[in-house]
mmCIF file of C-alpha atoms in Angstrom:
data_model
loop_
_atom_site.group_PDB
_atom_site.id
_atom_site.type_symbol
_atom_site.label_atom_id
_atom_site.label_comp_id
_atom_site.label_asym_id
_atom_site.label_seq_id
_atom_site.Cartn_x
_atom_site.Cartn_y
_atom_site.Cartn_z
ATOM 1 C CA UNK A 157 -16.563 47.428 14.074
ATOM 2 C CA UNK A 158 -18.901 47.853 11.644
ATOM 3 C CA UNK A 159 -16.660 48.089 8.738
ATOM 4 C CA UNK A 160 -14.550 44.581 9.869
ATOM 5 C CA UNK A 161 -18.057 42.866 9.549
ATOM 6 C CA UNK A 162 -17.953 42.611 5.848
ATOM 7 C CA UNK A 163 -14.385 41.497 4.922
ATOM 8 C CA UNK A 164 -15.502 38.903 7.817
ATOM 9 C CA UNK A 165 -18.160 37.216 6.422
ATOM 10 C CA UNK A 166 -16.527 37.209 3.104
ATOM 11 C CA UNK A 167 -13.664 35.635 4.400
ATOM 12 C CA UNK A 168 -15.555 33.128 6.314
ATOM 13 C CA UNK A 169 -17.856 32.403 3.103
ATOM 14 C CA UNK A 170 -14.856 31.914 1.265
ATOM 15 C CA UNK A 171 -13.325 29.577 3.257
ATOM 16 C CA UNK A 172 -16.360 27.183 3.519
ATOM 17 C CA UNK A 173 -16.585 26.847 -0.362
ATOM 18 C CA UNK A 174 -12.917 26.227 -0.567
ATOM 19 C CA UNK A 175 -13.159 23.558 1.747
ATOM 20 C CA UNK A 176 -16.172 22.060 -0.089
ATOM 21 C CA UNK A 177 -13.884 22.076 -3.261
ATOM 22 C CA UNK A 178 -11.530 20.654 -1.500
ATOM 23 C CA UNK A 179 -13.460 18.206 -0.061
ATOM 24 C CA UNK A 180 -14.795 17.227 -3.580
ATOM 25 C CA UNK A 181 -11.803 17.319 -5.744
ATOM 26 C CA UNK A 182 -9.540 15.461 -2.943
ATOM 27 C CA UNK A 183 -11.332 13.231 -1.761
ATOM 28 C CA UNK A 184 -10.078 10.332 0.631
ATOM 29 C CA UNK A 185 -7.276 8.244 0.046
ATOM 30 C CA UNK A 186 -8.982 4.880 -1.448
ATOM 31 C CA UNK A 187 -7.064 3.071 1.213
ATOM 32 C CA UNK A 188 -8.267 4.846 4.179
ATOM 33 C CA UNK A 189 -10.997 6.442 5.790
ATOM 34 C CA UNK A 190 -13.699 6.197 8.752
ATOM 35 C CA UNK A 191 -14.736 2.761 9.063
ATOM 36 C CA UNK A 192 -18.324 2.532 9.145
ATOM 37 C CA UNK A 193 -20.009 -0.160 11.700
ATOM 38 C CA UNK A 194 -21.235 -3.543 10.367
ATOM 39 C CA UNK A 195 -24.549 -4.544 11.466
ATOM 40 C CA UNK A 196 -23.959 -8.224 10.881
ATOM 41 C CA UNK A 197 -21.215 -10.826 11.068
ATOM 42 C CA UNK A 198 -19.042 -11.030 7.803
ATOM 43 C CA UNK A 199 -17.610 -14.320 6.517
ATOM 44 C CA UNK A 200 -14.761 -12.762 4.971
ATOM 45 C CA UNK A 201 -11.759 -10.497 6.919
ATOM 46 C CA UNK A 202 -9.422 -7.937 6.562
ATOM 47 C CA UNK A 203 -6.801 -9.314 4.644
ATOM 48 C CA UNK A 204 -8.266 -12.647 3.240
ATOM 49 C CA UNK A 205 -6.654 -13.486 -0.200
ATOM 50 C CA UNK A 206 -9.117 -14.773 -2.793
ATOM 51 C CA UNK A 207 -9.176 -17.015 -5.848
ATOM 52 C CA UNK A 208 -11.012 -17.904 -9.136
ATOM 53 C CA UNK A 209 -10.607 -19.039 -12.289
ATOM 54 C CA UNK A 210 -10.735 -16.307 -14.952
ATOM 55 C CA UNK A 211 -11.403 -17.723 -18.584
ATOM 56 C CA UNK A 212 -8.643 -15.756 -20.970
ATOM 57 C CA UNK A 213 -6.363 -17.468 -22.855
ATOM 58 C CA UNK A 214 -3.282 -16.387 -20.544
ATOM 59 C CA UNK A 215 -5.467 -17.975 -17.713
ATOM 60 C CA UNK A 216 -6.076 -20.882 -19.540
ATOM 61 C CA UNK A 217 -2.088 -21.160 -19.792
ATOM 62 C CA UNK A 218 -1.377 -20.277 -15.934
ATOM 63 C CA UNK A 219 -4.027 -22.809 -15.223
ATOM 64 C CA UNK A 220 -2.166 -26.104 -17.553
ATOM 65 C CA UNK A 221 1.202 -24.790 -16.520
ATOM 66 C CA UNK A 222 0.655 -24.654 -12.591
ATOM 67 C CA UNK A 223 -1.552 -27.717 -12.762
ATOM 68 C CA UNK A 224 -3.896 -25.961 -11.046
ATOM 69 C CA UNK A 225 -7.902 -24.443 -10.927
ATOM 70 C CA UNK A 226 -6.693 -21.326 -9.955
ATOM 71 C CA UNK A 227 -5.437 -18.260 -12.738
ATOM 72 C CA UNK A 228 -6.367 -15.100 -10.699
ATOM 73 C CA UNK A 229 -6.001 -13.848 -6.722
ATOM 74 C CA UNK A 230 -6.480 -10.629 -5.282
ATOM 75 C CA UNK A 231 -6.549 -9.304 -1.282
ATOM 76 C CA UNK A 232 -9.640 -8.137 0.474
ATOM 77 C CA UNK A 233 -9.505 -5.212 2.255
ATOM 78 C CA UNK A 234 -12.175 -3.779 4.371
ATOM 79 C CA UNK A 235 -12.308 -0.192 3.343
ATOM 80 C CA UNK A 236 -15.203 2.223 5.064
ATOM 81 C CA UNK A 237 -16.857 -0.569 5.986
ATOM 82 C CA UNK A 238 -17.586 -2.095 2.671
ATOM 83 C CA UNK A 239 -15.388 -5.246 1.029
ATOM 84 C CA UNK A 240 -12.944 -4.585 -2.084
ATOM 85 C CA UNK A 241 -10.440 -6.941 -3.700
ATOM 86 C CA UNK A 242 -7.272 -4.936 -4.582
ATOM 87 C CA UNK A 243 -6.490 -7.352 -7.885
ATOM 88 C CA UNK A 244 -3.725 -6.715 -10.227
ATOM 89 C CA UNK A 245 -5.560 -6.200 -13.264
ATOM 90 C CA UNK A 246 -5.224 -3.718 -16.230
ATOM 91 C CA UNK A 247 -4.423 -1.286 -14.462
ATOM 92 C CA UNK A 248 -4.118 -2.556 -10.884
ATOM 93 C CA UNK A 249 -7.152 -1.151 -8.495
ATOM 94 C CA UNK A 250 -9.327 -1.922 -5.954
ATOM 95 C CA UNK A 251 -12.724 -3.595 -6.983
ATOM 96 C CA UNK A 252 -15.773 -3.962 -5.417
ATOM 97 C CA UNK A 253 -15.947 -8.087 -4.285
ATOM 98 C CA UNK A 254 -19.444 -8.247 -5.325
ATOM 99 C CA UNK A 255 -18.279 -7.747 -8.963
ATOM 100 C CA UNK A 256 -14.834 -9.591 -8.669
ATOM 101 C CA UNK A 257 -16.825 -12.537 -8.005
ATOM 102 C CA UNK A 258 -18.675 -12.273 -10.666
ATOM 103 C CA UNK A 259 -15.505 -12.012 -13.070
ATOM 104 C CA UNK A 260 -14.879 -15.483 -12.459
ATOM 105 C CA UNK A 261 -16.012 -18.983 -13.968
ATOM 106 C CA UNK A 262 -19.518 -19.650 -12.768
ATOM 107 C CA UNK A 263 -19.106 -17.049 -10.150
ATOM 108 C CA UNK A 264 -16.725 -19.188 -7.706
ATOM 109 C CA UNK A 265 -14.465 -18.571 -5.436
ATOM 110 C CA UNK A 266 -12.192 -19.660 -2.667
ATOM 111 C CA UNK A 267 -11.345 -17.839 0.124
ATOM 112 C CA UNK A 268 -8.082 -18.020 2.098
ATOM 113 C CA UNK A 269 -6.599 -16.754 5.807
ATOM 114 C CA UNK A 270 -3.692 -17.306 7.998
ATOM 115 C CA UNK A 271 -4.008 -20.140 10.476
ATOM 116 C CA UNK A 272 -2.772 -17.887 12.869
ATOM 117 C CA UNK A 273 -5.203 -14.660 12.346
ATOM 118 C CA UNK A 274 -4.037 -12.818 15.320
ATOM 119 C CA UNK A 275 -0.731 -11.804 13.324
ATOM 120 C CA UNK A 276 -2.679 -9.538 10.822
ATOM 121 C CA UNK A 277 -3.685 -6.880 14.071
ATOM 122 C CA UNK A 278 -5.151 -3.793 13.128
ATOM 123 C CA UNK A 279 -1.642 -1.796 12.854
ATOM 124 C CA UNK A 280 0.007 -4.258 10.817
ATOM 125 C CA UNK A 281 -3.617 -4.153 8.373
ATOM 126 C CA UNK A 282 -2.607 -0.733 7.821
ATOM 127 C CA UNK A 283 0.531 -0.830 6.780
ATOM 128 C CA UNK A 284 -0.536 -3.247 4.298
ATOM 129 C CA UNK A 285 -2.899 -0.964 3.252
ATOM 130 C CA UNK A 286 -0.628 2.000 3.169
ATOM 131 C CA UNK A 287 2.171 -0.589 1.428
ATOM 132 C CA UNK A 288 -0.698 -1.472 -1.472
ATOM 133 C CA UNK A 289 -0.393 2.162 -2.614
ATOM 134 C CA UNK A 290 2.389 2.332 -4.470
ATOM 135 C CA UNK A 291 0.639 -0.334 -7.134
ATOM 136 C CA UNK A 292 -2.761 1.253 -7.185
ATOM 137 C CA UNK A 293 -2.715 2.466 -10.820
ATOM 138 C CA UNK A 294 0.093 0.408 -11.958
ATOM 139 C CA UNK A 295 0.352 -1.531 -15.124
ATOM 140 C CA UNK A 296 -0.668 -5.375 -15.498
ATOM 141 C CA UNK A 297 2.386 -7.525 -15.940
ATOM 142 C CA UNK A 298 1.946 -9.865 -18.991
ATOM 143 C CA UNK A 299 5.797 -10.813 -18.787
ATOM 144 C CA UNK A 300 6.033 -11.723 -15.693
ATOM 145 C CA UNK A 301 8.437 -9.813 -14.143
ATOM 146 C CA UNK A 302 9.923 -9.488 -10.353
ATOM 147 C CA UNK A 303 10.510 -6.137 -10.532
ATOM 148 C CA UNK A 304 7.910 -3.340 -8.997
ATOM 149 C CA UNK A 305 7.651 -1.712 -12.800
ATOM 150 C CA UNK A 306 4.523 -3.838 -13.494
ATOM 151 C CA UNK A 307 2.787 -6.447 -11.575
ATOM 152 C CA UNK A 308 0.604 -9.403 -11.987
ATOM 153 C CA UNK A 309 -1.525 -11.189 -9.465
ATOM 154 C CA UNK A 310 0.128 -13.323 -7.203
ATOM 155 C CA UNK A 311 3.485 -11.307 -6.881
ATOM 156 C CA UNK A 312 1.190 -8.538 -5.483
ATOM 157 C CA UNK A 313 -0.234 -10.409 -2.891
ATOM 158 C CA UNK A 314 3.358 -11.850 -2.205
ATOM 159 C CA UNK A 315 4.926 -8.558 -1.664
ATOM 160 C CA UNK A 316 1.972 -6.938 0.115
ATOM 161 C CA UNK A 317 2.242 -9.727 2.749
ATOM 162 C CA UNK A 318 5.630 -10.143 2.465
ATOM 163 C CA UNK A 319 7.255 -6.703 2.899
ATOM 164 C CA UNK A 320 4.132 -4.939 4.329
ATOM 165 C CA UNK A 321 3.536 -7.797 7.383
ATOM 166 C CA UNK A 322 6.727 -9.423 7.473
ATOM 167 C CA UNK A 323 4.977 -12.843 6.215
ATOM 168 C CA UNK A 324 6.460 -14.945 3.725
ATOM 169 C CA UNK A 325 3.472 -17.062 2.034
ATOM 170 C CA UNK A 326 5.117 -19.269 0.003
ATOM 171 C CA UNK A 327 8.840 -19.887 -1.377
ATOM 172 C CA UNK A 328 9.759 -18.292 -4.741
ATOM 173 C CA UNK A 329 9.945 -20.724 -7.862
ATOM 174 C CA UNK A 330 11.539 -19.825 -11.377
ATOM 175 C CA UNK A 331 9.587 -19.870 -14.832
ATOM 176 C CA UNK A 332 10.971 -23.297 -15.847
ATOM 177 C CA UNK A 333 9.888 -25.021 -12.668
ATOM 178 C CA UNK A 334 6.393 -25.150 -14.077
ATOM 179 C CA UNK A 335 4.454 -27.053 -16.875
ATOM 180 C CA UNK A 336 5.833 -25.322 -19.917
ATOM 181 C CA UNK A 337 5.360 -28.069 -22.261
ATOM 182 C CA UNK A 338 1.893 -28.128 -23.555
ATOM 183 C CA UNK A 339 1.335 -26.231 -26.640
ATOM 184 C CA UNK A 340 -1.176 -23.861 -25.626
ATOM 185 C CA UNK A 341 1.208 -22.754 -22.563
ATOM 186 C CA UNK A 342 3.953 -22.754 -25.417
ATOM 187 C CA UNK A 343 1.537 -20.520 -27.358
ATOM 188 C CA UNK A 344 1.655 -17.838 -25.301
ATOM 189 C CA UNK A 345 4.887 -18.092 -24.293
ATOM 190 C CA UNK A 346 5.966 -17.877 -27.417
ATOM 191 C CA UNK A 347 4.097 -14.654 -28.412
ATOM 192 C CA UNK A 348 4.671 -13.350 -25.007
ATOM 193 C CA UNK A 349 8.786 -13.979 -25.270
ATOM 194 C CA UNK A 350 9.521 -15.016 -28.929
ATOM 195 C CA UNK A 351 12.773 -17.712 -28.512
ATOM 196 C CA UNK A 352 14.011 -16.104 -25.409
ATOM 197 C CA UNK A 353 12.009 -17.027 -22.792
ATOM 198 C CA UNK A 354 13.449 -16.113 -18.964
ATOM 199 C CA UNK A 355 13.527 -19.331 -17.561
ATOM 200 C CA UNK A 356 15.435 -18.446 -14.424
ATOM 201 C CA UNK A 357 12.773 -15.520 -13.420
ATOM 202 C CA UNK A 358 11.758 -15.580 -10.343
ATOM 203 C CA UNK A 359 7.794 -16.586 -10.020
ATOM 204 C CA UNK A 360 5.010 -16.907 -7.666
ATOM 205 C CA UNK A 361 1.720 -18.183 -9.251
ATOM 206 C CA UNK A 362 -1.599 -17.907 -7.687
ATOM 207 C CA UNK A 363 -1.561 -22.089 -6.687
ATOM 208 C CA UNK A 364 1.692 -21.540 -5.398
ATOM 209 C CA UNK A 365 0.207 -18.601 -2.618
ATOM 210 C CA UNK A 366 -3.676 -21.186 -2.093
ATOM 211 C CA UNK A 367 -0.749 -23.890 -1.465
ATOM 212 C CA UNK A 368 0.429 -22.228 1.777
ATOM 213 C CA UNK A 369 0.676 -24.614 4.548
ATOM 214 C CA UNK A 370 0.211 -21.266 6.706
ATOM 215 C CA UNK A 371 -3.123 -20.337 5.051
ATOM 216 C CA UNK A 372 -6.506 -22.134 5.959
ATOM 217 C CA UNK A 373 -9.488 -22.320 3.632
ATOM 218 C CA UNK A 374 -12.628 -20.430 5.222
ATOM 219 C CA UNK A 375 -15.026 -20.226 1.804
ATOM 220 C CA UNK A 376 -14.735 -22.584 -0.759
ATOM 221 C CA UNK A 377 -17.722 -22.032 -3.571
ATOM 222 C CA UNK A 378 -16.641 -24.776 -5.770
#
Protein backbone atom coordinates (compact mmCIF):
# COMPACT_ATOMS: atom_id res chain seq x y z
CA UNK A 1 0.00 0.00 0.00
CA UNK A 2 2.73 1.78 0.97
CA UNK A 3 4.27 2.30 -2.33
CA UNK A 4 0.61 3.66 -4.01
CA UNK A 5 0.85 6.43 -1.24
CA UNK A 6 3.31 8.51 -3.07
CA UNK A 7 2.17 8.57 -6.75
CA UNK A 8 -1.18 9.47 -4.68
CA UNK A 9 -0.42 12.46 -3.15
CA UNK A 10 1.45 13.60 -6.13
CA UNK A 11 -1.35 13.11 -8.20
CA UNK A 12 -3.70 14.74 -5.90
CA UNK A 13 -1.15 17.80 -5.44
CA UNK A 14 -1.06 18.05 -8.98
CA UNK A 15 -4.42 18.27 -9.63
CA UNK A 16 -5.17 21.08 -7.07
CA UNK A 17 -2.53 23.45 -8.71
CA UNK A 18 -3.91 22.71 -12.09
CA UNK A 19 -7.16 23.66 -11.07
CA UNK A 20 -5.85 26.86 -9.42
CA UNK A 21 -4.28 27.67 -12.90
CA UNK A 22 -7.15 27.00 -14.30
CA UNK A 23 -9.12 28.85 -12.17
CA UNK A 24 -6.80 31.92 -12.73
CA UNK A 25 -6.12 31.89 -16.36
CA UNK A 26 -9.98 31.05 -17.23
CA UNK A 27 -11.67 32.81 -15.32
CA UNK A 28 -15.59 33.36 -15.60
CA UNK A 29 -17.34 34.26 -18.54
CA UNK A 30 -17.85 38.26 -18.06
CA UNK A 31 -21.48 37.58 -18.69
CA UNK A 32 -22.12 35.10 -16.08
CA UNK A 33 -21.44 34.01 -12.77
CA UNK A 34 -22.88 33.64 -9.04
CA UNK A 35 -24.93 36.51 -8.32
CA UNK A 36 -24.03 37.94 -5.15
CA UNK A 37 -27.02 39.30 -2.74
CA UNK A 38 -27.81 43.05 -2.62
CA UNK A 39 -28.20 44.45 0.71
CA UNK A 40 -30.26 47.39 -0.44
CA UNK A 41 -32.87 48.32 -3.02
CA UNK A 42 -31.33 49.39 -6.47
CA UNK A 43 -32.91 52.09 -8.65
CA UNK A 44 -31.71 50.66 -11.73
CA UNK A 45 -32.61 46.81 -13.24
CA UNK A 46 -31.48 44.17 -15.21
CA UNK A 47 -31.77 45.28 -18.54
CA UNK A 48 -32.40 49.12 -18.23
CA UNK A 49 -30.96 50.98 -21.33
CA UNK A 50 -29.15 54.21 -20.50
CA UNK A 51 -28.34 57.56 -22.09
CA UNK A 52 -25.98 60.62 -22.09
CA UNK A 53 -24.55 63.00 -24.02
CA UNK A 54 -20.90 62.32 -24.88
CA UNK A 55 -18.98 65.54 -26.11
CA UNK A 56 -16.89 64.27 -29.46
CA UNK A 57 -17.31 65.75 -32.51
CA UNK A 58 -19.24 62.60 -34.04
CA UNK A 59 -21.59 63.14 -30.96
CA UNK A 60 -21.91 66.56 -31.56
CA UNK A 61 -23.14 65.47 -35.21
CA UNK A 62 -25.57 62.52 -33.96
CA UNK A 63 -26.84 65.06 -31.54
CA UNK A 64 -27.81 68.15 -34.59
CA UNK A 65 -28.77 65.38 -36.94
CA UNK A 66 -31.33 63.43 -34.62
CA UNK A 67 -32.44 66.69 -33.06
CA UNK A 68 -31.85 65.28 -30.03
CA UNK A 69 -29.75 65.49 -26.30
CA UNK A 70 -28.87 62.14 -26.60
CA UNK A 71 -25.34 60.76 -28.70
CA UNK A 72 -24.54 57.59 -26.62
CA UNK A 73 -26.71 54.42 -24.98
CA UNK A 74 -25.58 51.35 -23.57
CA UNK A 75 -27.60 48.27 -21.52
CA UNK A 76 -27.17 47.57 -17.87
CA UNK A 77 -26.66 44.33 -16.87
CA UNK A 78 -26.45 43.09 -13.40
CA UNK A 79 -23.43 40.89 -13.41
CA UNK A 80 -22.26 39.17 -9.82
CA UNK A 81 -24.16 41.45 -8.21
CA UNK A 82 -22.51 44.62 -9.26
CA UNK A 83 -23.99 47.12 -12.27
CA UNK A 84 -22.10 47.35 -15.80
CA UNK A 85 -23.19 49.11 -18.99
CA UNK A 86 -22.28 46.87 -21.99
CA UNK A 87 -21.66 50.17 -24.45
CA UNK A 88 -20.44 49.90 -27.91
CA UNK A 89 -17.38 51.75 -27.65
CA UNK A 90 -13.80 51.25 -29.08
CA UNK A 91 -13.79 48.16 -28.73
CA UNK A 92 -17.25 47.17 -27.46
CA UNK A 93 -17.14 45.93 -23.54
CA UNK A 94 -18.77 45.99 -20.52
CA UNK A 95 -18.04 49.05 -18.17
CA UNK A 96 -18.45 49.62 -14.80
CA UNK A 97 -21.79 52.29 -14.52
CA UNK A 98 -20.06 54.21 -11.95
CA UNK A 99 -17.50 55.30 -14.61
CA UNK A 100 -19.93 55.33 -17.69
CA UNK A 101 -21.64 57.98 -15.92
CA UNK A 102 -18.99 59.83 -15.50
CA UNK A 103 -18.09 59.74 -19.38
CA UNK A 104 -20.89 61.88 -19.99
CA UNK A 105 -21.65 65.78 -20.04
CA UNK A 106 -21.84 66.94 -16.46
CA UNK A 107 -22.22 63.41 -15.35
CA UNK A 108 -26.04 62.94 -16.52
CA UNK A 109 -27.98 60.46 -17.39
CA UNK A 110 -31.35 59.04 -18.21
CA UNK A 111 -32.47 55.87 -17.48
CA UNK A 112 -35.00 53.81 -19.45
CA UNK A 113 -37.32 50.36 -18.91
CA UNK A 114 -40.13 48.60 -20.51
CA UNK A 115 -43.59 49.62 -19.35
CA UNK A 116 -44.27 46.18 -19.11
CA UNK A 117 -41.13 44.83 -16.90
CA UNK A 118 -42.46 41.44 -16.36
CA UNK A 119 -41.42 40.50 -20.10
CA UNK A 120 -37.61 40.75 -19.32
CA UNK A 121 -37.96 37.37 -16.67
CA UNK A 122 -34.90 36.00 -15.51
CA UNK A 123 -34.54 33.33 -18.53
CA UNK A 124 -35.13 35.70 -21.17
CA UNK A 125 -32.19 38.20 -19.11
CA UNK A 126 -29.97 35.48 -19.92
CA UNK A 127 -30.25 34.96 -23.17
CA UNK A 128 -29.66 38.51 -23.62
CA UNK A 129 -26.75 38.14 -21.81
CA UNK A 130 -25.54 35.07 -23.55
CA UNK A 131 -26.77 36.97 -27.08
CA UNK A 132 -24.36 40.20 -25.99
CA UNK A 133 -21.37 37.87 -26.43
CA UNK A 134 -20.79 37.70 -29.72
CA UNK A 135 -20.01 41.78 -29.68
CA UNK A 136 -17.93 41.81 -26.56
CA UNK A 137 -14.58 42.74 -28.17
CA UNK A 138 -15.92 43.91 -31.37
CA UNK A 139 -14.95 46.97 -33.26
CA UNK A 140 -16.77 50.50 -32.92
CA UNK A 141 -18.74 51.29 -36.02
CA UNK A 142 -17.88 54.85 -37.28
CA UNK A 143 -19.81 54.09 -40.67
CA UNK A 144 -22.67 53.10 -39.53
CA UNK A 145 -23.33 49.94 -40.73
CA UNK A 146 -26.30 47.18 -40.25
CA UNK A 147 -24.25 44.47 -40.52
CA UNK A 148 -22.80 42.45 -37.24
CA UNK A 149 -18.98 43.26 -38.62
CA UNK A 150 -18.84 46.40 -36.40
CA UNK A 151 -21.32 48.04 -34.24
CA UNK A 152 -22.20 51.33 -32.80
CA UNK A 153 -24.47 52.17 -29.93
CA UNK A 154 -27.93 52.05 -30.54
CA UNK A 155 -27.94 49.11 -33.15
CA UNK A 156 -26.50 47.07 -30.21
CA UNK A 157 -29.08 47.68 -27.93
CA UNK A 158 -31.59 47.14 -30.92
CA UNK A 159 -30.40 43.75 -31.72
CA UNK A 160 -29.75 42.63 -28.14
CA UNK A 161 -33.46 43.32 -27.42
CA UNK A 162 -34.56 42.57 -30.58
CA UNK A 163 -33.22 39.10 -31.47
CA UNK A 164 -32.18 38.11 -27.88
CA UNK A 165 -35.97 38.95 -26.22
CA UNK A 166 -38.04 39.01 -29.14
CA UNK A 167 -38.74 42.94 -28.53
CA UNK A 168 -38.73 45.33 -31.19
CA UNK A 169 -37.92 48.93 -29.56
CA UNK A 170 -38.35 51.10 -32.17
CA UNK A 171 -38.90 50.95 -36.14
CA UNK A 172 -35.78 51.13 -38.36
CA UNK A 173 -35.12 54.57 -40.21
CA UNK A 174 -32.53 55.13 -43.16
CA UNK A 175 -29.48 57.67 -43.05
CA UNK A 176 -31.33 60.35 -45.08
CA UNK A 177 -34.35 60.42 -42.82
CA UNK A 178 -32.34 62.51 -40.41
CA UNK A 179 -30.93 66.14 -40.19
CA UNK A 180 -28.09 65.89 -42.65
CA UNK A 181 -27.99 69.41 -43.59
CA UNK A 182 -26.03 71.38 -41.15
CA UNK A 183 -22.46 71.72 -41.90
CA UNK A 184 -20.93 70.26 -38.99
CA UNK A 185 -23.16 66.95 -39.56
CA UNK A 186 -21.97 67.44 -43.30
CA UNK A 187 -18.43 67.60 -41.85
CA UNK A 188 -18.26 64.41 -40.74
CA UNK A 189 -20.14 62.92 -43.14
CA UNK A 190 -18.10 63.99 -45.52
CA UNK A 191 -14.80 62.68 -44.02
CA UNK A 192 -16.60 59.70 -42.82
CA UNK A 193 -18.07 58.83 -46.62
CA UNK A 194 -16.33 61.27 -49.07
CA UNK A 195 -19.31 61.97 -52.00
CA UNK A 196 -20.91 58.66 -51.49
CA UNK A 197 -22.75 58.74 -48.60
CA UNK A 198 -25.36 55.52 -48.00
CA UNK A 199 -28.41 57.25 -47.74
CA UNK A 200 -30.69 54.24 -47.87
CA UNK A 201 -28.75 52.42 -44.77
CA UNK A 202 -30.68 51.23 -42.46
CA UNK A 203 -30.32 53.27 -38.92
CA UNK A 204 -31.35 53.30 -35.40
CA UNK A 205 -30.00 56.30 -33.37
CA UNK A 206 -29.92 56.47 -29.70
CA UNK A 207 -33.27 59.17 -29.68
CA UNK A 208 -34.85 56.90 -31.89
CA UNK A 209 -34.54 53.72 -29.00
CA UNK A 210 -35.34 56.85 -25.59
CA UNK A 211 -38.38 57.55 -28.14
CA UNK A 212 -40.03 54.16 -27.51
CA UNK A 213 -43.58 54.47 -26.67
CA UNK A 214 -42.89 50.93 -24.93
CA UNK A 215 -40.10 52.27 -22.67
CA UNK A 216 -40.83 54.41 -19.45
CA UNK A 217 -38.36 56.84 -17.93
CA UNK A 218 -37.35 55.69 -14.24
CA UNK A 219 -34.03 58.18 -13.70
CA UNK A 220 -33.76 61.23 -15.38
CA UNK A 221 -30.48 63.34 -14.00
CA UNK A 222 -30.95 66.22 -16.24
Amino acid sequence: MKKYLFPIITFFLSFTCALIVAIKVFPNNPFTGNKEEKTTVSKFKDGDLIFQTSESKQCEAVRIATNSKFSHCGIIYDINGKWFVFEAVQPVKLTPLEDWIKHGKDSKYVVKRLKDESTLSLQVLQKMKDYSQQFDGKEYDAYFEWNDNMIYCSELIWKIYKNAAGIELSKLKELKDFNLQDPRVQKILKERYGNNIPLEEKVVAPSDLADSNILKTVVDTY
